[in-house]
PDB file of C-alpha atoms in Angstrom:
ATOM      1  CA  MET A 141     120.410  98.678  74.189  1.00 46.00           C
ATOM      2  CA  SER A 142     122.671  99.785  71.403  1.00 56.00           C
ATOM      3  CA  ASP A 143     125.575  98.134  73.205  1.00 71.00           C
ATOM      4  CA  LEU A 144     124.178  94.683  72.423  1.00 88.00           C
ATOM      5  CA  SER A 145     125.829  92.902  69.555  1.00 91.00           C
ATOM      6  CA  PHE A 146     124.921  89.600  67.937  1.00 93.00           C
ATOM      7  CA  LEU A 147     127.558  88.954  65.304  1.00 92.00           C
ATOM      8  CA  PRO A 148     128.143  85.291  64.498  1.00 89.00           C
ATOM      9  CA  GLU A 149     131.448  84.287  62.971  1.00 88.00           C
ATOM     10  CA  THR A 150     130.443  83.490  59.438  1.00 86.00           C
ATOM     11  CA  ASN A 151     131.628  83.903  55.893  1.00 87.00           C
ATOM     12  CA  TRP A 152     128.073  83.929  54.579  1.00 89.00           C
ATOM     13  CA  ARG A 153     127.204  86.463  51.931  1.00 92.00           C
ATOM     14  CA  CYS A 154     123.860  88.050  51.218  1.00 93.00           C
ATOM     15  CA  GLY A 155     121.478  85.493  49.719  1.00 90.00           C
ATOM     16  CA  LYS A 156     119.791  88.204  47.715  1.00 90.00           C
ATOM     17  CA  CYS A 157     122.679  90.026  46.069  1.00 93.00           C
ATOM     18  CA  GLY A 158     125.803  88.124  47.091  1.00 92.00           C
ATOM     19  CA  GLU A 159     127.460  91.042  48.868  1.00 93.00           C
ATOM     20  CA  LYS A 160     129.518  90.861  52.042  1.00 93.00           C
ATOM     21  CA  LEU A 161     127.767  91.106  55.431  1.00 95.00           C
ATOM     22  CA  THR A 162     129.026  93.791  57.793  1.00 95.00           C
ATOM     23  CA  PRO A 163     127.980  94.863  61.310  1.00 95.00           C
ATOM     24  CA  ARG A 164     125.176  97.411  61.393  1.00 95.00           C
ATOM     25  CA  ILE A 165     123.195  99.051  64.234  1.00 95.00           C
ATOM     26  CA  THR A 166     119.663  97.835  63.593  1.00 94.00           C
ATOM     27  CA  ASN A 167     116.248  98.604  65.075  1.00 93.00           C
ATOM     28  CA  VAL A 168     114.234  95.447  65.681  1.00 92.00           C
ATOM     29  CA  GLU A 169     110.504  96.036  66.167  1.00 90.00           C
ATOM     30  CA  TYR A 170     107.833  93.767  67.607  1.00 90.00           C
ATOM     31  CA  LEU A 171     104.326  94.703  68.758  1.00 86.00           C
ATOM     32  CA  GLY A 172     105.198  98.370  68.940  1.00 87.00           C
ATOM     33  CA  ASN A 173     108.440  97.870  70.851  1.00 88.00           C
ATOM     34  CA  THR A 174     111.778  98.749  69.322  1.00 90.00           C
ATOM     35  CA  PHE A 175     115.098  97.253  70.382  1.00 91.00           C
ATOM     36  CA  THR A 176     118.389  98.456  68.998  1.00 92.00           C
ATOM     37  CA  MET A 177     121.232  96.012  68.445  1.00 94.00           C
ATOM     38  CA  GLU A 178     124.183  95.316  66.199  1.00 94.00           C
ATOM     39  CA  LEU A 179     123.548  92.642  63.588  1.00 95.00           C
ATOM     40  CA  LEU A 180     125.179  91.581  60.337  1.00 95.00           C
ATOM     41  CA  ALA A 181     123.631  93.203  57.285  1.00 96.00           C
ATOM     42  CA  CYS A 182     124.287  93.267  53.568  1.00 95.00           C
ATOM     43  CA  GLU A 183     126.442  96.198  52.540  1.00 92.00           C
ATOM     44  CA  LYS A 184     124.443  96.661  49.375  1.00 94.00           C
ATOM     45  CA  CYS A 185     120.760  95.909  50.004  1.00 95.00           C
ATOM     46  CA  GLY A 186     120.678  96.080  53.826  1.00 94.00           C
ATOM     47  CA  LEU A 187     119.186  92.603  54.313  1.00 94.00           C
ATOM     48  CA  VAL A 188     119.815  91.692  57.963  1.00 95.00           C
ATOM     49  CA  LEU A 189     121.026  88.327  59.222  1.00 94.00           C
ATOM     50  CA  ILE A 190     119.384  87.200  62.461  1.00 94.00           C
ATOM     51  CA  PRO A 191     121.352  84.195  63.756  1.00 92.00           C
ATOM     52  CA  GLU A 192     119.223  81.137  64.457  1.00 92.00           C
ATOM     53  CA  ASP A 193     120.171  80.938  68.129  1.00 92.00           C
ATOM     54  CA  LEU A 194     119.117  84.557  68.597  1.00 94.00           C
ATOM     55  CA  ALA A 195     115.788  83.979  66.820  1.00 94.00           C
ATOM     56  CA  ARG A 196     114.994  80.754  68.681  1.00 93.00           C
ATOM     57  CA  GLY A 197     116.388  81.964  72.008  1.00 93.00           C
ATOM     58  CA  ARG A 198     116.296  85.569  73.152  1.00 93.00           C
ATOM     59  CA  MET A 199     113.962  86.839  70.461  1.00 94.00           C
ATOM     60  CA  PHE A 200     111.486  84.021  71.037  1.00 93.00           C
ATOM     61  CA  GLU A 201     111.404  84.672  74.799  1.00 92.00           C
ATOM     62  CA  VAL A 202     110.978  88.398  74.223  1.00 93.00           C
ATOM     63  CA  GLU A 203     108.110  87.726  71.807  1.00 92.00           C
ATOM     64  CA  GLN A 204     106.396  85.628  74.465  1.00 90.00           C
ATOM     65  CA  LEU A 205     106.832  88.454  76.970  1.00 90.00           C
ATOM     66  CA  LEU A 206     105.447  91.087  74.657  1.00 91.00           C
ATOM     67  CA  GLU A 207     102.505  88.855  73.767  1.00 88.00           C
ATOM     68  CA  ASP A 208     101.833  88.643  77.534  1.00 80.00           C
ATOM     69  CA  LYS A 209     101.911  84.847  77.531  1.00 66.00           C
TER      70      LYS A 209
ATOM     71  CA  MET D 259     107.727  84.923  81.721  1.00 31.00           C
ATOM     72  CA  HIS D 260     107.834  88.221  83.512  1.00 33.00           C
ATOM     73  CA  ALA D 261     110.520  90.346  85.043  1.00 32.00           C
ATOM     74  CA  THR D 262     110.801  90.780  88.740  1.00 33.00           C
ATOM     75  CA  LEU D 263     113.283  92.756  90.727  1.00 36.00           C
ATOM     76  CA  THR D 264     115.352  92.016  93.742  1.00 36.00           C
ATOM     77  CA  ASN D 265     116.939  93.933  96.567  1.00 37.00           C
ATOM     78  CA  ILE D 266     120.167  91.982  96.439  1.00 37.00           C
ATOM     79  CA  PRO D 267     123.188  94.046  95.515  1.00 40.00           C
ATOM     80  CA  PRO D 268     124.829  92.239  92.610  1.00 44.00           C
ATOM     81  CA  ALA D 269     128.569  92.093  92.107  1.00 45.00           C
ATOM     82  CA  PRO D 270     130.032  95.450  91.011  1.00 45.00           C
ATOM     83  CA  GLY D 271     130.463  94.476  87.368  1.00 49.00           C
ATOM     84  CA  LYS D 272     126.956  93.113  87.114  1.00 53.00           C
ATOM     85  CA  ARG D 273     125.583  96.103  88.998  1.00 52.00           C
ATOM     86  CA  ALA D 274     127.008  98.400  86.346  1.00 55.00           C
ATOM     87  CA  ALA D 275     125.485  96.276  83.585  1.00 54.00           C
ATOM     88  CA  LEU D 276     122.102  96.274  85.315  1.00 55.00           C
ATOM     89  CA  ARG D 277     122.145 100.015  85.915  1.00 54.00           C
ATOM     90  CA  SER D 278     122.973 100.659  82.288  1.00 55.00           C
ATOM     91  CA  LEU D 279     119.702  98.988  81.287  1.00 54.00           C
ATOM     92  CA  THR D 280     117.544 101.648  82.859  1.00 49.00           C
ATOM     93  CA  GLY D 281     119.984 104.535  82.971  1.00 49.00           C
ATOM     94  CA  GLY D 282     120.210 104.214  86.734  1.00 51.00           C
ATOM     95  CA  PRO D 283     118.225 102.057  89.128  1.00 53.00           C
ATOM     96  CA  LEU D 284     116.887  98.722  87.975  1.00 64.00           C
ATOM     97  CA  ARG D 285     113.203  99.484  88.015  1.00 74.00           C
ATOM     98  CA  PRO D 286     110.513  99.467  85.351  1.00 82.00           C
ATOM     99  CA  GLY D 287     109.447 103.077  85.722  1.00 77.00           C
ATOM    100  CA  THR D 288     111.286 105.843  83.944  1.00 84.00           C
ATOM    101  CA  ILE D 289     112.389 109.064  85.573  1.00 91.00           C
ATOM    102  CA  GLU D 290     109.796 110.822  83.397  1.00 92.00           C
ATOM    103  CA  LEU D 291     107.064 108.717  84.986  1.00 93.00           C
ATOM    104  CA  THR D 292     108.202 109.799  88.438  1.00 95.00           C
ATOM    105  CA  ALA D 293     108.358 113.431  87.329  1.00 96.00           C
ATOM    106  CA  ALA D 294     104.836 113.270  85.906  1.00 96.00           C
ATOM    107  CA  ALA D 295     103.481 111.869  89.176  1.00 96.00           C
ATOM    108  CA  ILE D 296     105.215 114.544  91.256  1.00 97.00           C
ATOM    109  CA  ARG D 297     104.008 117.264  88.902  1.00 97.00           C
ATOM    110  CA  ARG D 298     100.412 116.241  89.578  1.00 96.00           C
ATOM    111  CA  LEU D 299     100.867 116.928  93.286  1.00 96.00           C
ATOM    112  CA  GLY D 300     101.409 120.643  92.680  1.00 96.00           C
ATOM    113  CA  LEU D 301     104.020 120.925  95.431  1.00 96.00           C
ATOM    114  CA  GLN D 302     105.468 124.338  96.248  1.00 95.00           C
ATOM    115  CA  ARG D 303     109.186 124.994  95.829  1.00 95.00           C
ATOM    116  CA  GLY D 304     110.974 123.974  98.989  1.00 94.00           C
ATOM    117  CA  ALA D 305     108.287 121.480  99.998  1.00 97.00           C
ATOM    118  CA  LYS D 306     109.675 118.581 102.024  1.00 97.00           C
ATOM    119  CA  LEU D 307     109.665 115.217 100.291  1.00 97.00           C
ATOM    120  CA  LEU D 308     110.971 111.920 101.613  1.00 97.00           C
ATOM    121  CA  ASP D 309     112.247 109.473  98.981  1.00 96.00           C
ATOM    122  CA  MET D 310     111.759 106.227 100.868  1.00 96.00           C
ATOM    123  CA  GLY D 311     114.058 103.625  99.351  1.00 93.00           C
ATOM    124  CA  CYS D 312     116.029 106.171  97.359  1.00 92.00           C
ATOM    125  CA  GLY D 313     118.657 103.671  96.225  1.00 89.00           C
ATOM    126  CA  TYR D 314     121.215 105.354  94.019  1.00 86.00           C
ATOM    127  CA  GLY D 315     119.264 108.621  94.070  1.00 87.00           C
ATOM    128  CA  ALA D 316     118.084 108.901  90.472  1.00 84.00           C
ATOM    129  CA  SER D 317     114.820 110.458  91.598  1.00 91.00           C
ATOM    130  CA  ILE D 318     116.472 112.713  94.173  1.00 91.00           C
ATOM    131  CA  ASN D 319     118.561 114.425  91.531  1.00 87.00           C
ATOM    132  CA  MET D 320     115.514 114.995  89.337  1.00 91.00           C
ATOM    133  CA  LEU D 321     113.333 116.194  92.244  1.00 93.00           C
ATOM    134  CA  GLN D 322     115.906 118.771  93.247  1.00 90.00           C
ATOM    135  CA  SER D 323     116.733 120.050  89.792  1.00 90.00           C
ATOM    136  CA  GLU D 324     113.261 119.996  88.251  1.00 93.00           C
ATOM    137  CA  PHE D 325     111.003 120.808  91.213  1.00 95.00           C
ATOM    138  CA  ASP D 326     113.390 122.513  93.645  1.00 94.00           C
ATOM    139  CA  LEU D 327     112.076 120.403  96.514  1.00 95.00           C
ATOM    140  CA  ASN D 328     113.675 119.865  99.886  1.00 95.00           C
ATOM    141  CA  VAL D 329     114.388 116.163  99.437  1.00 95.00           C
ATOM    142  CA  PHE D 330     115.371 113.607 102.059  1.00 95.00           C
ATOM    143  CA  GLY D 331     116.657 110.236 100.912  1.00 94.00           C
ATOM    144  CA  LEU D 332     116.241 107.090 102.961  1.00 94.00           C
ATOM    145  CA  ASP D 333     117.512 103.614 102.198  1.00 93.00           C
ATOM    146  CA  ILE D 334     118.426 100.509 104.155  1.00 91.00           C
ATOM    147  CA  ASP D 335     121.455  99.888 101.917  1.00 89.00           C
ATOM    148  CA  LEU D 336     124.434 101.815 103.227  1.00 89.00           C
ATOM    149  CA  GLY D 337     126.444 100.974 100.115  1.00 87.00           C
ATOM    150  CA  LYS D 338     123.970 102.723  97.828  1.00 86.00           C
ATOM    151  CA  LEU D 339     123.836 105.753 100.117  1.00 89.00           C
ATOM    152  CA  GLY D 340     127.619 105.862 100.143  1.00 86.00           C
ATOM    153  CA  ASP D 341     127.721 105.895  96.334  1.00 84.00           C
ATOM    154  CA  LEU D 342     125.092 108.617  96.315  1.00 83.00           C
ATOM    155  CA  ARG D 343     127.015 110.668  98.856  1.00 82.00           C
ATOM    156  CA  LYS D 344     130.081 110.574  96.620  1.00 81.00           C
ATOM    157  CA  GLU D 345     128.078 111.849  93.647  1.00 74.00           C
ATOM    158  CA  GLY D 346     126.518 114.866  95.317  1.00 69.00           C
ATOM    159  CA  SER D 347     127.373 116.952  98.325  1.00 58.00           C
ATOM    160  CA  GLY D 348     124.828 118.265 100.761  1.00 74.00           C
ATOM    161  CA  LEU D 349     122.244 115.552 100.210  1.00 81.00           C
ATOM    162  CA  ALA D 350     120.117 114.735 103.257  1.00 90.00           C
ATOM    163  CA  LEU D 351     120.519 110.974 103.399  1.00 91.00           C
ATOM    164  CA  VAL D 352     119.462 108.598 106.134  1.00 92.00           C
ATOM    165  CA  GLN D 353     120.114 104.893 106.531  1.00 92.00           C
ATOM    166  CA  ALA D 354     117.086 103.335 108.184  1.00 92.00           C
ATOM    167  CA  ASP D 355     114.400 100.711 107.921  1.00 91.00           C
ATOM    168  CA  ALA D 356     111.271 101.802 106.070  1.00 92.00           C
ATOM    169  CA  GLY D 357     109.178 100.807 109.058  1.00 92.00           C
ATOM    170  CA  ARG D 358     111.143 102.890 111.521  1.00 92.00           C
ATOM    171  CA  THR D 359     112.527 106.196 110.337  1.00 93.00           C
ATOM    172  CA  PRO D 360     114.026 109.029 112.388  1.00 94.00           C
ATOM    173  CA  PHE D 361     111.813 111.747 110.898  1.00 95.00           C
ATOM    174  CA  LEU D 362     109.414 113.832 112.954  1.00 96.00           C
ATOM    175  CA  SER D 363     105.716 113.081 112.802  1.00 97.00           C
ATOM    176  CA  ARG D 364     103.796 115.231 110.288  1.00 97.00           C
ATOM    177  CA  SER D 365     107.066 116.676 108.987  1.00 97.00           C
ATOM    178  CA  MET D 366     106.805 115.776 105.281  1.00 97.00           C
ATOM    179  CA  ASP D 367     104.647 117.251 102.544  1.00 98.00           C
ATOM    180  CA  ALA D 368     105.059 114.194 100.337  1.00 98.00           C
ATOM    181  CA  VAL D 369     106.596 110.736 100.301  1.00 98.00           C
ATOM    182  CA  LEU D 370     107.880 108.952  97.224  1.00 97.00           C
ATOM    183  CA  CYS D 371     108.057 105.170  97.488  1.00 96.00           C
ATOM    184  CA  GLU D 372     109.257 103.463  94.330  1.00 93.00           C
ATOM    185  CA  CYS D 373     109.598  99.677  94.116  1.00 89.00           C
ATOM    186  CA  VAL D 374     109.986  99.324  97.870  1.00 90.00           C
ATOM    187  CA  LEU D 375     106.871  97.794  99.401  1.00 90.00           C
ATOM    188  CA  SER D 376     107.072  94.668  97.241  1.00 87.00           C
ATOM    189  CA  LEU D 377     110.500  93.954  98.728  1.00 84.00           C
ATOM    190  CA  LEU D 378     109.285  94.237 102.294  1.00 85.00           C
ATOM    191  CA  GLY D 379     107.651  91.486 104.279  1.00 80.00           C
ATOM    192  CA  CYS D 380     105.987  94.231 106.299  1.00 87.00           C
ATOM    193  CA  ALA D 381     104.463  96.682 103.822  1.00 90.00           C
ATOM    194  CA  ASP D 382     101.909  97.708 106.408  1.00 92.00           C
ATOM    195  CA  ASP D 383     104.659  98.799 108.808  1.00 94.00           C
ATOM    196  CA  ALA D 384     106.142 101.007 106.088  1.00 95.00           C
ATOM    197  CA  LEU D 385     102.756 102.526 105.257  1.00 96.00           C
ATOM    198  CA  ARG D 386     102.099 103.199 108.928  1.00 96.00           C
ATOM    199  CA  GLU D 387     105.438 104.995 109.088  1.00 97.00           C
ATOM    200  CA  ILE D 388     104.711 106.973 105.935  1.00 97.00           C
ATOM    201  CA  ALA D 389     101.373 108.005 107.408  1.00 97.00           C
ATOM    202  CA  ARG D 390     103.167 109.095 110.568  1.00 97.00           C
ATOM    203  CA  VAL D 391     105.750 111.317 108.874  1.00 97.00           C
ATOM    204  CA  LEU D 392     103.304 112.898 106.419  1.00 98.00           C
ATOM    205  CA  ARG D 393     101.405 116.010 107.392  1.00 97.00           C
ATOM    206  CA  PRO D 394      97.621 115.731 107.186  1.00 97.00           C
ATOM    207  CA  GLY D 395      96.713 116.218 103.536  1.00 97.00           C
ATOM    208  CA  GLY D 396     100.235 115.207 102.464  1.00 98.00           C
ATOM    209  CA  PHE D 397     100.765 113.065  99.388  1.00 98.00           C
ATOM    210  CA  LEU D 398     102.127 109.600  98.758  1.00 98.00           C
ATOM    211  CA  VAL D 399     103.394 108.514  95.337  1.00 98.00           C
ATOM    212  CA  LEU D 400     103.625 104.751  95.362  1.00 96.00           C
ATOM    213  CA  SER D 401     104.957 102.940  92.314  1.00 95.00           C
ATOM    214  CA  ASP D 402     105.496  99.231  92.458  1.00 93.00           C
ATOM    215  CA  ILE D 403     105.129  95.771  91.034  1.00 92.00           C
ATOM    216  CA  TYR D 404     101.677  94.353  91.635  1.00 93.00           C
ATOM    217  CA  VAL D 405     100.222  90.915  91.093  1.00 92.00           C
ATOM    218  CA  ARG D 406      97.712  90.652  88.252  1.00 91.00           C
ATOM    219  CA  SER D 407      96.858  86.983  88.880  1.00 85.00           C
ATOM    220  CA  PRO D 408      96.654  86.580  92.664  1.00 84.00           C
ATOM    221  CA  GLU D 409      94.983  83.195  92.163  1.00 82.00           C
ATOM    222  CA  GLY D 410      98.388  82.016  90.935  1.00 76.00           C
ATOM    223  CA  ARG D 411      99.884  82.509  94.386  1.00 75.00           C
ATOM    224  CA  GLY D 412     100.543  79.019  95.738  1.00 70.00           C
ATOM    225  CA  ALA D 413     101.604  77.705  99.102  1.00 62.00           C
ATOM    226  CA  GLU D 414     105.191  77.636  97.856  1.00 60.00           C
ATOM    227  CA  ASP D 415     105.092  81.427  97.457  1.00 58.00           C
ATOM    228  CA  ARG D 416     103.914  82.107 100.989  1.00 56.00           C
ATOM    229  CA  ASN D 417     106.058  82.636 104.027  1.00 49.00           C
ATOM    230  CA  GLN D 418     109.190  83.266 102.040  1.00 53.00           C
ATOM    231  CA  PRO D 419     112.168  83.864 104.267  1.00 50.00           C
ATOM    232  CA  SER D 420     112.895  87.527 104.633  1.00 44.00           C
ATOM    233  CA  GLY D 421     116.442  88.799 104.441  1.00 44.00           C
ATOM    234  CA  PRO D 422     118.949  89.245 101.687  1.00 46.00           C
ATOM    235  CA  LEU D 423     117.390  86.771  99.271  1.00 49.00           C
ATOM    236  CA  THR D 424     114.163  88.624  98.708  1.00 57.00           C
ATOM    237  CA  CYS D 425     112.675  89.117  95.276  1.00 69.00           C
ATOM    238  CA  CYS D 426     109.780  91.475  94.720  1.00 71.00           C
ATOM    239  CA  LEU D 427     107.328  88.737  93.837  1.00 74.00           C
ATOM    240  CA  ASP D 428     107.662  87.289  97.319  1.00 76.00           C
ATOM    241  CA  TYR D 429     105.642  90.123  98.774  1.00 83.00           C
ATOM    242  CA  ALA D 430     103.981  91.864  95.820  1.00 87.00           C
ATOM    243  CA  MET D 431     100.277  92.413  96.444  1.00 90.00           C
ATOM    244  CA  ASP D 432      97.378  92.665  94.072  1.00 92.00           C
ATOM    245  CA  ARG D 433      95.859  96.075  93.454  1.00 95.00           C
ATOM    246  CA  PRO D 434      92.914  95.670  95.867  1.00 95.00           C
ATOM    247  CA  GLY D 435      95.385  94.532  98.515  1.00 94.00           C
ATOM    248  CA  VAL D 436      97.446  97.697  98.137  1.00 95.00           C
ATOM    249  CA  GLU D 437      94.346  99.884  98.168  1.00 96.00           C
ATOM    250  CA  SER D 438      93.057  98.140 101.261  1.00 96.00           C
ATOM    251  CA  LEU D 439      96.319  98.760 103.133  1.00 95.00           C
ATOM    252  CA  LEU D 440      96.344 102.399 102.048  1.00 96.00           C
ATOM    253  CA  SER D 441      92.798 102.876 103.254  1.00 96.00           C
ATOM    254  CA  ARG D 442      93.588 101.175 106.547  1.00 95.00           C
ATOM    255  CA  ARG D 443      96.401 103.646 107.151  1.00 96.00           C
ATOM    256  CA  GLY D 444      94.182 106.631 106.464  1.00 96.00           C
ATOM    257  CA  PHE D 445      95.007 107.311 102.827  1.00 97.00           C
ATOM    258  CA  GLU D 446      92.576 108.293 100.132  1.00 97.00           C
ATOM    259  CA  VAL D 447      93.610 106.814  96.785  1.00 97.00           C
ATOM    260  CA  LEU D 448      93.438 109.645  94.257  1.00 97.00           C
ATOM    261  CA  SER D 449      94.435 107.679  91.179  1.00 97.00           C
ATOM    262  CA  PHE D 450      96.042 104.530  89.848  1.00 97.00           C
ATOM    263  CA  GLU D 451      97.889 104.320  86.544  1.00 96.00           C
ATOM    264  CA  ASP D 452      98.864 101.014  85.022  1.00 96.00           C
ATOM    265  CA  HIS D 453     102.292 100.927  83.376  1.00 95.00           C
ATOM    266  CA  THR D 454     102.751  97.180  82.993  1.00 93.00           C
ATOM    267  CA  GLN D 455     104.138  97.802  79.528  1.00 91.00           C
ATOM    268  CA  LEU D 456     107.233  99.340  81.129  1.00 91.00           C
ATOM    269  CA  LEU D 457     107.793  96.204  83.194  1.00 91.00           C
ATOM    270  CA  THR D 458     107.454  94.083  80.090  1.00 91.00           C
ATOM    271  CA  ARG D 459     109.978  96.224  78.261  1.00 90.00           C
ATOM    272  CA  LEU D 460     112.436  95.902  81.121  1.00 90.00           C
ATOM    273  CA  ALA D 461     111.952  92.138  81.079  1.00 91.00           C
ATOM    274  CA  ALA D 462     112.644  92.121  77.346  1.00 92.00           C
ATOM    275  CA  LYS D 463     115.838  94.103  77.869  1.00 90.00           C
ATOM    276  CA  LEU D 464     116.937  91.640  80.534  1.00 91.00           C
ATOM    277  CA  VAL D 465     116.316  88.736  78.175  1.00 93.00           C
ATOM    278  CA  PHE D 466     118.336  90.334  75.385  1.00 92.00           C
ATOM    279  CA  THR D 467     121.149  91.128  77.785  1.00 90.00           C
ATOM    280  CA  PHE D 468     121.342  87.936  79.819  1.00 91.00           C
ATOM    281  CA  GLY D 469     119.945  85.395  77.350  1.00 91.00           C
ATOM    282  CA  SER D 470     116.833  84.545  79.373  1.00 90.00           C
ATOM    283  CA  LEU D 471     115.035  85.698  82.491  1.00 89.00           C
ATOM    284  CA  GLU D 472     116.267  82.655  84.335  1.00 88.00           C
ATOM    285  CA  ALA D 473     119.836  83.544  83.416  1.00 90.00           C
ATOM    286  CA  TYR D 474     119.229  87.037  84.746  1.00 88.00           C
ATOM    287  CA  TRP D 475     117.913  85.673  88.015  1.00 86.00           C
ATOM    288  CA  GLU D 476     120.916  83.391  88.300  1.00 87.00           C
ATOM    289  CA  THR D 477     123.153  86.446  88.420  1.00 86.00           C
ATOM    290  CA  LEU D 478     121.405  87.386  91.662  1.00 82.00           C
ATOM    291  CA  LEU D 479     120.006  84.248  93.260  1.00 83.00           C
ATOM    292  CA  PRO D 480     121.044  80.645  93.835  1.00 85.00           C
ATOM    293  CA  PRO D 481     119.834  78.457  90.914  1.00 85.00           C
ATOM    294  CA  ALA D 482     116.912  76.940  92.839  1.00 84.00           C
ATOM    295  CA  ARG D 483     115.645  80.374  93.855  1.00 82.00           C
ATOM    296  CA  ALA D 484     116.174  81.689  90.324  1.00 84.00           C
ATOM    297  CA  ALA D 485     113.967  78.950  88.898  1.00 85.00           C
ATOM    298  CA  LYS D 486     111.330  79.668  91.541  1.00 84.00           C
ATOM    299  CA  ALA D 487     111.370  83.375  90.745  1.00 83.00           C
ATOM    300  CA  CYS D 488     110.814  82.590  87.068  1.00 84.00           C
ATOM    301  CA  ALA D 489     107.959  80.209  87.828  1.00 84.00           C
ATOM    302  CA  ALA D 490     106.352  82.728  90.173  1.00 83.00           C
ATOM    303  CA  GLY D 491     106.536  85.353  87.428  1.00 83.00           C
ATOM    304  CA  GLU D 492     104.657  83.080  85.061  1.00 83.00           C
ATOM    305  CA  ARG D 493     101.923  82.314  87.586  1.00 85.00           C
ATOM    306  CA  LEU D 494     101.427  85.719  89.161  1.00 86.00           C
ATOM    307  CA  LYS D 495     101.628  87.834  85.990  1.00 89.00           C
ATOM    308  CA  PRO D 496     103.231  90.852  87.621  1.00 91.00           C
ATOM    309  CA  GLY D 497     102.172  94.279  86.513  1.00 93.00           C
ATOM    310  CA  TYR D 498     103.490  97.715  87.374  1.00 95.00           C
ATOM    311  CA  GLY D 499     101.527 100.740  88.422  1.00 95.00           C
ATOM    312  CA  VAL D 500     101.566 104.108  90.171  1.00 96.00           C
ATOM    313  CA  PHE D 501      99.208 105.041  92.992  1.00 97.00           C
ATOM    314  CA  LEU D 502      98.702 108.638  94.075  1.00 98.00           C
ATOM    315  CA  ALA D 503      97.238 108.877  97.563  1.00 98.00           C
ATOM    316  CA  ARG D 504      96.577 111.604 100.098  1.00 98.00           C
ATOM    317  CA  LYS D 505      96.728 111.301 103.836  1.00 97.00           C
ATOM    318  CA  GLY D 506      93.417 112.123 105.446  1.00 92.00           C
ATOM    319  CA  GLU D 507      93.168 115.288 107.477  1.00 83.00           C
ATOM    320  CA  ARG D 508      92.084 113.401 110.570  1.00 70.00           C
ATOM    321  CA  HIS D 509      94.880 110.816 110.611  1.00 55.00           C
ATOM    322  CA  GLY D 510      97.572 112.521 112.564  1.00 50.00           C
ATOM    323  CA  HIS D 511      99.464 109.589 114.082  1.00 49.00           C
ATOM    324  CA  GLY D 512     101.114 111.733 116.684  1.00 43.00           C
TER     325      GLY D 512
END
């Protein structure tokens, strides 16, 4: 799973500390399941950006699966 | 939605992507799960085991290296056997239908059957054949998709055409159905372990990789069949489990 990468083209900076966002291998956990993927994260504080299409698309469908709906 | 598997060989590039999801064959169970089931059988070194539906041979390699068994691999897909042959020399591989194998009656100490019966329109034929090749008291390890909501099976799911466009939900049975077939063929069910969580995790991986389960299915099936597979997954709530069974002493079958 670590070969999955969700890096939107963006010039956004961290909303918390204003630093640049850079790709980072991140563990995403839900209901005891961990998925590893590359996401943009703040170089300074580590805040991770989850793109909206990922949250509303793949992540939403995975949540439904894990909730056994 | 729920993941289901198919026996269709995808295009080479997609096949590699699919295999990378599970470190080998596209199936919910891990190699550790298979090893744990085999360990419970207490087989002697050199015992004869038939891997029915061996595919790319992930289990064969483990069975030989970890348990030192005399393993025979059988699959209907000549392409998979060819790939397996290239990877290891000296493997005893046979291309045959699960319902009609060339092995002698009562010649095997154990049979491993992973994610096979749900792809067959004739699971009973395969179980009859397994019962034939097993020695009395021999073991069967059966891991497969099973249906958790059989009431969701509609008329549209019945009488699916057999052949290359088969997905495992076409023929997956519920747990009592599997146990009934096993009993009919002279097996005593020793245990059943539910590992539906592994199927769910595989489905999640497919969603992350392909964007949705429907998109995954569309890599393997025509769009109409892909949509049907998705809908069937929602209705039937597939689970995944491992049966351990033993052939009765009095069922010789030749």
